[in-house]
Amino acid sequence: MKLNQELVNAAIEHINRRWPDAEQAVAAALYLEDGQILTSISLDNFNAAANLCAETGAICQAYNMDRRVTASVCVSRAAGEDEVTILAPCGLCQERLALWGPGVQVAVSDSNSAGGWTARTLLEVNPYYWATEFTDDGAWPTTADHNG
């Protein structure tokens, strides 16, 4: 499945359901290749070292289900705001999503687009992926390469 407004809306619905009054709220939604949507939230703890990115839960769920992720979106909303901000995946989440290859689409903020976001592949977001140095042909590692 390609990244679309339905996936963005799923993340927004999840943030509104799970964090309706939070000072800072972050949620994510992922498409699996059959169109199923997985959602998750950031795990904020008193000890900041234990915090997790919003995408992490859904990524782990997809991995445990042995299902391929095709697209990901992360949204954030500040306290008292109605609008959400689209967040490109951080470096850690890019690494987590790399399990499914450079074609995974992610949402990035884009003030020039009608919806305020644009879909980009991981390769477009991270054209110099470090792990290509460890493959025989310089290509992105396959899922099998990640699994050792």
Short mmCIF file of C-alpha atoms in Angstrom, two decimals:
data_model
loop_
_atom_site.label_atom_id
_atom_site.label_comp_id
_atom_site.label_asym_id
_atom_site.label_seq_id
_atom_site.Cartn_x
_atom_site.Cartn_y
_atom_site.Cartn_z
CA MET A 1 0.00 0.00 0.00
CA LYS A 2 1.12 3.51 -0.80
CA LEU A 3 1.14 6.27 1.76
CA ASN A 4 -2.07 8.27 1.52
CA GLN A 5 -4.41 10.47 3.53
CA GLU A 6 -6.15 7.40 4.99
CA LEU A 7 -2.92 6.44 6.76
CA VAL A 8 -2.38 10.01 8.00
CA ASN A 9 -5.98 10.06 9.28
CA ALA A 10 -5.41 6.77 11.14
CA ALA A 11 -2.46 8.31 12.98
CA ILE A 12 -4.50 11.45 13.77
CA GLU A 13 -7.43 9.35 15.05
CA HIS A 14 -5.03 7.40 17.25
CA ILE A 15 -3.42 10.53 18.70
CA ASN A 16 -6.87 11.97 19.44
CA ARG A 17 -8.07 8.74 21.07
CA ARG A 18 -4.95 7.99 23.10
CA TRP A 19 -3.62 11.47 23.93
CA PRO A 20 -6.67 13.81 23.89
CA ASP A 21 -5.28 16.24 26.48
CA ALA A 22 -1.54 15.55 26.51
CA GLU A 23 0.95 18.39 26.68
CA GLN A 24 2.82 16.85 23.76
CA ALA A 25 1.42 13.92 21.82
CA VAL A 26 2.94 11.73 19.12
CA ALA A 27 1.33 8.81 17.26
CA ALA A 28 2.13 6.74 14.19
CA ALA A 29 0.41 4.54 11.64
CA LEU A 30 1.94 1.96 9.30
CA TYR A 31 0.59 0.19 6.25
CA LEU A 32 1.30 -3.47 5.77
CA GLU A 33 1.51 -4.69 2.20
CA ASP A 34 -2.05 -6.10 2.34
CA GLY A 35 -3.44 -2.69 3.38
CA GLN A 36 -3.82 -3.44 7.09
CA ILE A 37 -3.05 -0.43 9.28
CA LEU A 38 -1.16 -0.71 12.55
CA THR A 39 -1.05 2.24 14.96
CA SER A 40 1.07 3.03 17.98
CA ILE A 41 2.04 5.88 20.26
CA SER A 42 5.16 7.25 21.83
CA LEU A 43 6.00 5.73 25.18
CA ASP A 44 6.86 8.58 27.52
CA ASN A 45 8.32 7.65 30.87
CA PHE A 46 9.51 9.58 33.89
CA ASN A 47 12.98 8.30 32.99
CA ALA A 48 13.52 9.79 29.52
CA ALA A 49 16.04 7.04 28.66
CA ALA A 50 13.11 4.60 28.56
CA ASN A 51 11.05 6.63 26.06
CA LEU A 52 10.22 5.06 22.69
CA CYS A 53 9.37 6.65 19.35
CA ALA A 54 5.73 6.46 18.28
CA GLU A 55 6.50 4.12 15.37
CA THR A 56 8.27 1.52 17.52
CA GLY A 57 5.21 -0.40 18.74
CA ALA A 58 3.72 -0.80 15.27
CA ILE A 59 7.10 -1.69 13.77
CA CYS A 60 7.61 -4.42 16.40
CA GLN A 61 4.07 -5.68 15.85
CA ALA A 62 4.61 -5.94 12.08
CA TYR A 63 7.93 -7.70 12.62
CA ASN A 64 6.38 -10.16 15.09
CA MET A 65 3.58 -10.85 12.60
CA ASP A 66 6.23 -11.44 9.89
CA ARG A 67 4.48 -8.84 7.75
CA ARG A 68 6.01 -6.33 5.36
CA VAL A 69 5.69 -2.60 6.12
CA THR A 70 5.18 -0.45 3.03
CA ALA A 71 4.49 3.02 4.49
CA SER A 72 4.76 4.94 7.74
CA VAL A 73 3.53 8.26 9.09
CA CYS A 74 4.21 9.97 12.40
CA VAL A 75 2.14 12.88 13.70
CA SER A 76 2.63 15.26 16.60
CA ARG A 77 0.33 17.72 18.33
CA ALA A 78 1.18 20.31 20.95
CA ALA A 79 -1.11 21.05 23.89
CA GLY A 80 -4.08 23.20 23.01
CA GLU A 81 -3.54 22.79 19.28
CA ASP A 82 -6.02 21.23 16.87
CA GLU A 83 -3.61 20.79 13.99
CA VAL A 84 -1.03 18.06 13.84
CA THR A 85 2.48 18.24 12.46
CA ILE A 86 3.85 15.50 10.24
CA LEU A 87 7.22 14.30 11.50
CA ALA A 88 9.72 12.59 9.23
CA PRO A 89 11.09 9.46 10.89
CA CYS A 90 14.09 10.04 13.11
CA GLY A 91 17.31 8.18 12.37
CA LEU A 92 16.38 5.33 14.71
CA CYS A 93 13.03 4.82 13.05
CA GLN A 94 14.61 5.04 9.61
CA GLU A 95 16.88 2.23 10.75
CA ARG A 96 13.93 0.21 12.08
CA LEU A 97 11.97 0.71 8.85
CA ALA A 98 15.04 -0.21 6.77
CA LEU A 99 14.24 -3.85 7.56
CA TRP A 100 11.73 -3.64 4.72
CA GLY A 101 14.00 -1.89 2.24
CA PRO A 102 14.61 1.48 0.61
CA GLY A 103 11.17 1.61 -1.02
CA VAL A 104 9.26 2.02 2.25
CA GLN A 105 7.38 5.31 2.01
CA VAL A 106 7.42 7.81 4.86
CA ALA A 107 5.57 11.06 5.30
CA VAL A 108 7.60 14.26 5.50
CA SER A 109 6.35 17.75 6.20
CA ASP A 110 5.84 19.81 3.04
CA SER A 111 4.24 23.24 3.31
CA ASN A 112 3.90 23.42 -0.49
CA SER A 113 1.56 20.42 -0.72
CA ALA A 114 -2.20 20.64 -0.20
CA GLY A 115 -2.18 18.28 2.79
CA GLY A 116 0.99 19.69 4.32
CA TRP A 117 2.97 16.50 3.72
CA THR A 118 4.60 14.50 0.94
CA ALA A 119 5.48 10.82 0.63
CA ARG A 120 9.17 9.99 0.21
CA THR A 121 10.96 6.66 0.14
CA LEU A 122 13.57 5.83 2.73
CA LEU A 123 16.13 6.02 -0.07
CA GLU A 124 15.07 9.62 -0.78
CA VAL A 125 15.17 10.51 2.91
CA ASN A 126 18.45 8.71 3.52
CA PRO A 127 20.39 8.38 0.24
CA TYR A 128 23.65 7.49 1.97
CA TYR A 129 22.46 4.60 4.13
CA TRP A 130 25.43 3.34 6.14
CA ALA A 131 24.54 -0.37 5.94
CA THR A 132 25.18 -0.48 2.18
CA GLU A 133 28.87 -0.65 3.08
CA PHE A 134 28.28 -4.16 4.46
CA THR A 135 26.65 -5.72 1.40
CA ASP A 136 28.57 -7.35 -1.44
CA ASP A 137 27.08 -5.10 -4.11
CA GLY A 138 26.59 -1.85 -2.17
CA ALA A 139 22.79 -2.21 -2.27
CA TRP A 140 20.46 -1.76 0.68
CA PRO A 141 20.51 -4.89 2.84
CA THR A 142 17.59 -7.23 2.27
CA THR A 143 15.33 -8.44 5.07
CA ALA A 144 17.30 -11.68 4.99
CA ASP A 145 20.56 -9.72 5.43
CA HIS A 146 19.09 -8.07 8.54
CA ASN A 147 18.06 -11.42 9.95
CA GLY A 148 21.61 -12.70 9.63
#
